[in-house]
mmCIF file of C-alpha atoms in Angstrom:
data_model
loop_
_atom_site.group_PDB
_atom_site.id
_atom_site.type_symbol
_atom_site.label_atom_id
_atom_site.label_comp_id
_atom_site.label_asym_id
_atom_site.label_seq_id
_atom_site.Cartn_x
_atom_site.Cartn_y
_atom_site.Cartn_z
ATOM 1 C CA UNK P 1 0.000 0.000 0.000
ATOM 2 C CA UNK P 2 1.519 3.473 -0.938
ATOM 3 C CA UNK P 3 2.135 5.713 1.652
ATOM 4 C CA UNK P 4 1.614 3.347 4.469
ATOM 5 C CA UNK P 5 4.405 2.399 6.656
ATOM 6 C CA UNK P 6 4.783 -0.065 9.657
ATOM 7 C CA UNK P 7 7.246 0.766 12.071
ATOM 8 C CA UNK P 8 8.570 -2.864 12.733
ATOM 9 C CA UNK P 9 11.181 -1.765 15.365
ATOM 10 C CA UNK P 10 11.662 -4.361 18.270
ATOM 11 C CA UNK P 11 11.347 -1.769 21.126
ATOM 12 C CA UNK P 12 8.055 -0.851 19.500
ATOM 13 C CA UNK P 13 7.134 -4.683 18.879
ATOM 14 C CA UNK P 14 7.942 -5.464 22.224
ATOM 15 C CA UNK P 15 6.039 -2.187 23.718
ATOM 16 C CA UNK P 16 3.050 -2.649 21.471
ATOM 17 C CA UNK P 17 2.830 -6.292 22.875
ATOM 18 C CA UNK P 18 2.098 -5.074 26.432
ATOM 19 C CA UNK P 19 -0.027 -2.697 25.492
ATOM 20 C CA UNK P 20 -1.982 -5.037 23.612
ATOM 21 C CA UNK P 21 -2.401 -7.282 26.943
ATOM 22 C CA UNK P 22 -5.439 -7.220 28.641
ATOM 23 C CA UNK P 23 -4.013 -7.389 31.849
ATOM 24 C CA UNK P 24 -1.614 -4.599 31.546
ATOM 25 C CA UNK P 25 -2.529 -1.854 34.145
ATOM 26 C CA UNK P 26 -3.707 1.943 33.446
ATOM 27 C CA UNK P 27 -0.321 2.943 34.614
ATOM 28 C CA UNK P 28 2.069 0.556 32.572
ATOM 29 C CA UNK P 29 -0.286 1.447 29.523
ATOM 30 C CA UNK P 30 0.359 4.852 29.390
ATOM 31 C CA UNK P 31 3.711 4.426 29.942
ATOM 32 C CA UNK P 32 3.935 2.075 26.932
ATOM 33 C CA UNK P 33 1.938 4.108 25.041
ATOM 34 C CA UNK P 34 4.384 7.228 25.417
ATOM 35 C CA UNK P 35 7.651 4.904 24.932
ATOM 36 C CA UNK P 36 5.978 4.172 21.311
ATOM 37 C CA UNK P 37 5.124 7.639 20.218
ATOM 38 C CA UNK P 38 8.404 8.867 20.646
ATOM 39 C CA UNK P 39 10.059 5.596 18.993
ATOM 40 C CA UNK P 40 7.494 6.120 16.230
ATOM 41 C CA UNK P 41 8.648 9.870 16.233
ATOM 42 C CA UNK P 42 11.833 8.975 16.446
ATOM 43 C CA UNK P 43 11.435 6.818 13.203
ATOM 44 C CA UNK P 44 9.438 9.059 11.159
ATOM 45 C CA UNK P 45 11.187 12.078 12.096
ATOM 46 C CA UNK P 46 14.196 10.761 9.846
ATOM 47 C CA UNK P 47 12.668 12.157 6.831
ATOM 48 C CA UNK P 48 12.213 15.711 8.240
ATOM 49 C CA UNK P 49 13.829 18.119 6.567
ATOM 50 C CA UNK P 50 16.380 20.403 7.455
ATOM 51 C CA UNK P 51 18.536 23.810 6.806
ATOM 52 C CA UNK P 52 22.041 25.209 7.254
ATOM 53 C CA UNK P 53 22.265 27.573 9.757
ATOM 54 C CA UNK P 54 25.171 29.480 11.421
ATOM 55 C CA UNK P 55 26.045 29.312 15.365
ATOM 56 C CA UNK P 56 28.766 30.162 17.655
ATOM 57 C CA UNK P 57 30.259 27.110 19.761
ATOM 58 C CA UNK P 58 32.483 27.765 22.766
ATOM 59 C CA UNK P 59 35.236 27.745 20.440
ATOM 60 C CA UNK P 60 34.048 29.083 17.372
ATOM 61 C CA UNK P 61 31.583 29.606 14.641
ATOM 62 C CA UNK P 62 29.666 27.174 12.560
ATOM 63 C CA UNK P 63 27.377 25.486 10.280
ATOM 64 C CA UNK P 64 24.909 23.366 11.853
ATOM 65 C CA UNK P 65 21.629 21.545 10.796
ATOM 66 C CA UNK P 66 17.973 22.636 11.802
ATOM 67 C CA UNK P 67 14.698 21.311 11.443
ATOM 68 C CA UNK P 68 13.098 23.232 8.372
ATOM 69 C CA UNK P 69 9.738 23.864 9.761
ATOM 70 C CA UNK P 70 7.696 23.571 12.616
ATOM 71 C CA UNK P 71 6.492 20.237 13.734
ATOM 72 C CA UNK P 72 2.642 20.482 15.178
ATOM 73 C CA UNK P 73 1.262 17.513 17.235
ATOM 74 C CA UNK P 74 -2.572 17.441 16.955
ATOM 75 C CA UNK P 75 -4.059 14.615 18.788
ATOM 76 C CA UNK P 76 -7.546 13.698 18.279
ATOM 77 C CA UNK P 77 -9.190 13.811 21.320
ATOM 78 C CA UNK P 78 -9.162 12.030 23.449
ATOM 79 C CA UNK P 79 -7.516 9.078 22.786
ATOM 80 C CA UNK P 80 -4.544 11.177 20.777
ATOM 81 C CA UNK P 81 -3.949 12.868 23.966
ATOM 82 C CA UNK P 82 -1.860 9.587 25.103
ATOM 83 C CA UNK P 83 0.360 9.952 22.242
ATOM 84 C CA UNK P 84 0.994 13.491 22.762
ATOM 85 C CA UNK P 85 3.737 13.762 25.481
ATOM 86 C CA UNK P 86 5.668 10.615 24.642
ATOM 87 C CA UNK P 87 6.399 13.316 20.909
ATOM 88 C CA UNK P 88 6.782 16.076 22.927
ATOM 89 C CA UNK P 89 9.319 14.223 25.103
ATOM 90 C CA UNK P 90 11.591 13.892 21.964
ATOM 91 C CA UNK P 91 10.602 17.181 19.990
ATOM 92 C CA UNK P 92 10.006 19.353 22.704
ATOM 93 C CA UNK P 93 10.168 22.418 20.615
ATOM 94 C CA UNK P 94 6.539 21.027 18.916
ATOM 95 C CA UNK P 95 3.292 22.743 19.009
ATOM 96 C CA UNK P 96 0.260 21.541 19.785
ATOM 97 C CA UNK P 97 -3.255 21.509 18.089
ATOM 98 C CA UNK P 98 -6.575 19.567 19.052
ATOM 99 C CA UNK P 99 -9.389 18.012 17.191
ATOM 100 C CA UNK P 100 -12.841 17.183 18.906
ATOM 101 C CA UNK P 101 -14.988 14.750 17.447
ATOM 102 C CA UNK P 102 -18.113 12.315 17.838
ATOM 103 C CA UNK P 103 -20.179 10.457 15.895
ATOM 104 C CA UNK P 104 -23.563 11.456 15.541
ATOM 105 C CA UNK P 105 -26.093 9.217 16.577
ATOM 106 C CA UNK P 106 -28.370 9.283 13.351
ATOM 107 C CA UNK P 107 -26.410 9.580 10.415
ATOM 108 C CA UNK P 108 -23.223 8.046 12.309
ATOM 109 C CA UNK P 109 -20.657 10.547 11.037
ATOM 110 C CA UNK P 110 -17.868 12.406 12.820
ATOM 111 C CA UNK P 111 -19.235 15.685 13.693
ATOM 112 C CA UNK P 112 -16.498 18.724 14.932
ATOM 113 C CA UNK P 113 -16.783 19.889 18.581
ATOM 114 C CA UNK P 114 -13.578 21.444 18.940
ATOM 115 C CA UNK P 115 -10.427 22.571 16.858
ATOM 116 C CA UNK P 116 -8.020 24.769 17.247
ATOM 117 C CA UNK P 117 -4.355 25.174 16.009
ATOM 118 C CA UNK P 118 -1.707 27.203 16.165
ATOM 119 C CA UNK P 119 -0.733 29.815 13.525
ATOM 120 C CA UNK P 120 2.153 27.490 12.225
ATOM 121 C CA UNK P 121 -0.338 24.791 11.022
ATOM 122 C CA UNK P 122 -0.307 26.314 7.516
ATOM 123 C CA UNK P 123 4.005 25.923 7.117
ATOM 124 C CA UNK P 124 4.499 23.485 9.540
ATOM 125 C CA UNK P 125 4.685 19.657 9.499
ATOM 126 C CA UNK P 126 1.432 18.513 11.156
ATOM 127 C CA UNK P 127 1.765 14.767 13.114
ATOM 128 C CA UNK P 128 -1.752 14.111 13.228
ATOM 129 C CA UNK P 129 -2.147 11.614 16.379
ATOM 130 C CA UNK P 130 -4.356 8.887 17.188
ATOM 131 C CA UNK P 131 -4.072 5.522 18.540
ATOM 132 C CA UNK P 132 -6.917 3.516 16.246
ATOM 133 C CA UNK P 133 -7.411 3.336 13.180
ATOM 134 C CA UNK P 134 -10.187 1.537 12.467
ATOM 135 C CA UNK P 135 -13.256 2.791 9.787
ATOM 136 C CA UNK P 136 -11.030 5.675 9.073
ATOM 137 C CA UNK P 137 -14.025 8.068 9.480
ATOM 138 C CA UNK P 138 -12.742 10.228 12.243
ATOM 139 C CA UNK P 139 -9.244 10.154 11.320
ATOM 140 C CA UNK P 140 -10.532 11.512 6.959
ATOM 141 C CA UNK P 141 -13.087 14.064 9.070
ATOM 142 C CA UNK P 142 -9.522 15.420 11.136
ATOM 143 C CA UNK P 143 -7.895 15.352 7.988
ATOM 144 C CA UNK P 144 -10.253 17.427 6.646
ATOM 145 C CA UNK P 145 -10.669 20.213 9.275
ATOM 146 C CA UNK P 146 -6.768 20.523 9.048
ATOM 147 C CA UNK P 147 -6.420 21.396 5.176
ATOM 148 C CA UNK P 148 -9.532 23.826 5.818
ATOM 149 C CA UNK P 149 -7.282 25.586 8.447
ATOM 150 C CA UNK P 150 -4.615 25.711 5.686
ATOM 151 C CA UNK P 151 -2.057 22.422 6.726
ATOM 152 C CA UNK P 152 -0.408 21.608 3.778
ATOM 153 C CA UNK P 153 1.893 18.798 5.421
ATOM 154 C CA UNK P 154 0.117 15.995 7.332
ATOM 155 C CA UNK P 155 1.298 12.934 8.831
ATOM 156 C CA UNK P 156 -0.777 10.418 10.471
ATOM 157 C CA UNK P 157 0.642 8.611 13.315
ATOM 158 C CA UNK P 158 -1.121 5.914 15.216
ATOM 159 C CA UNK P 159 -0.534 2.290 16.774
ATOM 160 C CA UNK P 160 -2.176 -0.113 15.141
ATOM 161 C CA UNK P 161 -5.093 0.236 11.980
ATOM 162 C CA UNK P 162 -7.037 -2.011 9.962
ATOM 163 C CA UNK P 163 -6.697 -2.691 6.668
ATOM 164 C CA UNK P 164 -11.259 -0.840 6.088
ATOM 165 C CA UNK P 165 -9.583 2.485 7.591
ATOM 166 C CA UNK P 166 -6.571 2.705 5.826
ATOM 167 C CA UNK P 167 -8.228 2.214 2.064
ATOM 168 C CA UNK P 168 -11.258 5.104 3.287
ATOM 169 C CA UNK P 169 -8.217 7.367 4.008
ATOM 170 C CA UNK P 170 -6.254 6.297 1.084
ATOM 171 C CA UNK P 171 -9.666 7.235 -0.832
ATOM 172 C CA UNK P 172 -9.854 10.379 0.678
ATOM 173 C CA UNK P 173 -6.644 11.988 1.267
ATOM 174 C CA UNK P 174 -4.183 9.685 -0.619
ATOM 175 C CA UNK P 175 -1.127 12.034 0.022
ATOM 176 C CA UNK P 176 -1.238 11.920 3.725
ATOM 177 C CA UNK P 177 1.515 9.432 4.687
ATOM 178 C CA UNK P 178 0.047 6.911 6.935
ATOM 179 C CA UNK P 179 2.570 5.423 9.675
ATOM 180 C CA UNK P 180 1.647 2.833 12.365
ATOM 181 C CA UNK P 181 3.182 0.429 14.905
ATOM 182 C CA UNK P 182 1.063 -2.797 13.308
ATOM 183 C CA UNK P 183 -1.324 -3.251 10.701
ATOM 184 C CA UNK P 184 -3.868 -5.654 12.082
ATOM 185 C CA UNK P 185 -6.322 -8.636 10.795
ATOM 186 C CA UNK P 186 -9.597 -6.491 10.016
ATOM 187 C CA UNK P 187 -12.920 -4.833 11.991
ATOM 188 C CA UNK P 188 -15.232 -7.252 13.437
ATOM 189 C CA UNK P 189 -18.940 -6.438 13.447
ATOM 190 C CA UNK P 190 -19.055 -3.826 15.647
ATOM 191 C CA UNK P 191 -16.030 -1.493 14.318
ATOM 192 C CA UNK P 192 -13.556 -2.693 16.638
ATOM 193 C CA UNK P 193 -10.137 -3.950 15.482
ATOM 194 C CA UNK P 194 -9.251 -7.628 15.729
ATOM 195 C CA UNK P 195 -7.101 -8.445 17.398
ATOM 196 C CA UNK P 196 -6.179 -4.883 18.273
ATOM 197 C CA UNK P 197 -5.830 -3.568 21.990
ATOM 198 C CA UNK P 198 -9.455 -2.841 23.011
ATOM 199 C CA UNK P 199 -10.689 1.034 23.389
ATOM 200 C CA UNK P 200 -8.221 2.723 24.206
ATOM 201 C CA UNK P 201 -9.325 6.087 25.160
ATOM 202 C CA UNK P 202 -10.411 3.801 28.457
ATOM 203 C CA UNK P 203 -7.282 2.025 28.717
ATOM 204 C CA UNK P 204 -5.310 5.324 28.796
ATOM 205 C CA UNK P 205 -7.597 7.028 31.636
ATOM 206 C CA UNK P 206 -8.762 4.131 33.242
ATOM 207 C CA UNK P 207 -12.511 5.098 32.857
ATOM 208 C CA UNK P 208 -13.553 1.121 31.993
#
């Protein structure tokens, strides 16, 4: 599939395994979960580009390499709040956006309750953030919002995604470069992802 990429580290194997674990607690989950998002960071930031820029050492002047442009984190809440400091952690100079969404109970799509941005979203590199990726609805509606706010450079960055989410996005928005820590069997009947990790939003803030 163009544009997808799975991040088939060991750490992040090995990570993603205990996170997958029922029996892993609230605590070590989160943990996990940041550990990942900066690997994944890590991984993906290896592309970024950079430019030549001129500082003064203690000894003397010179040429050193920056990152080009701004790098935004917008999680989509609230699930792609877990991601968000484990990025930050590593890129600490990053910005950060949100995206508010739920699915409306009639016509079952994602419907915008919150979004706002910084003023670098439109020449900055965007990591758009969230765990699941599973119909792909929420993640195309984020897309979306973000090119109407003027993002020219998204990234998608979640754990793991089934194979129904990734085509609607590749349908949708087939630029966006798709990056995840597993690609998984497919959705059972009621949306989740088999054998994915369960909800997380609950895992993350222990609210089930």
């Amino acid at each position: 599939m163009e544009n997808v990429f799975i991040l088939s580290h060991p750490l992040i194997k090995h990570k993603l395994s205990i996170i997958r674990d029922k029996n892993t607690s609230t605590k070590q989950f989160k943990e996990c979960l940041d550990e990942i998002a900066g690997l994944m960071a890590y991984e993906i930031s290896k592309d970024f580009d950079t430019v030549v820029t001129e500082i003064e050492t203690p000894i003397c002047k010179c040429n050193v390499d920056v990152l080009a442009k701004d790098i935004i984190i917008v999680p989509i809440l609230r699930a792609g709040l877990g991601m968000v400091d484990g990025i930050r952690n590593l890129i600490p100079t990053a910005k950060v956006g949100h995206v508010g969404l739920y699915r409306d109970e009639e016509t079952l799509e994602p419907q915008t309750y919150y979004a706002k941005f910084p003023k670098e979203i439109t020449t900055g590199t965007v990591l758009l953030v969230d765990p699941m990726l599973a119909t792909g609805g929420s993640l195309v509606a984020a897309i979306d919002i973000l090119k109407n706010a003027g993002a020219k450079e998204i990234i998608y960055t979640g754990l793991v995604g089934a194979p129904e989410g990734i085509k609607r996005v590749q349908e949708a928005h087939p630029e966006v470069k798709i990056f995840l820590a597993a690609l998984d069997e497919k959705l059972n009947d009621k949306g989740y992802i088999v054998p994915g990790l369960g909800d997380c939003g609950d895992r993350i803030f222990g609210t089930k």
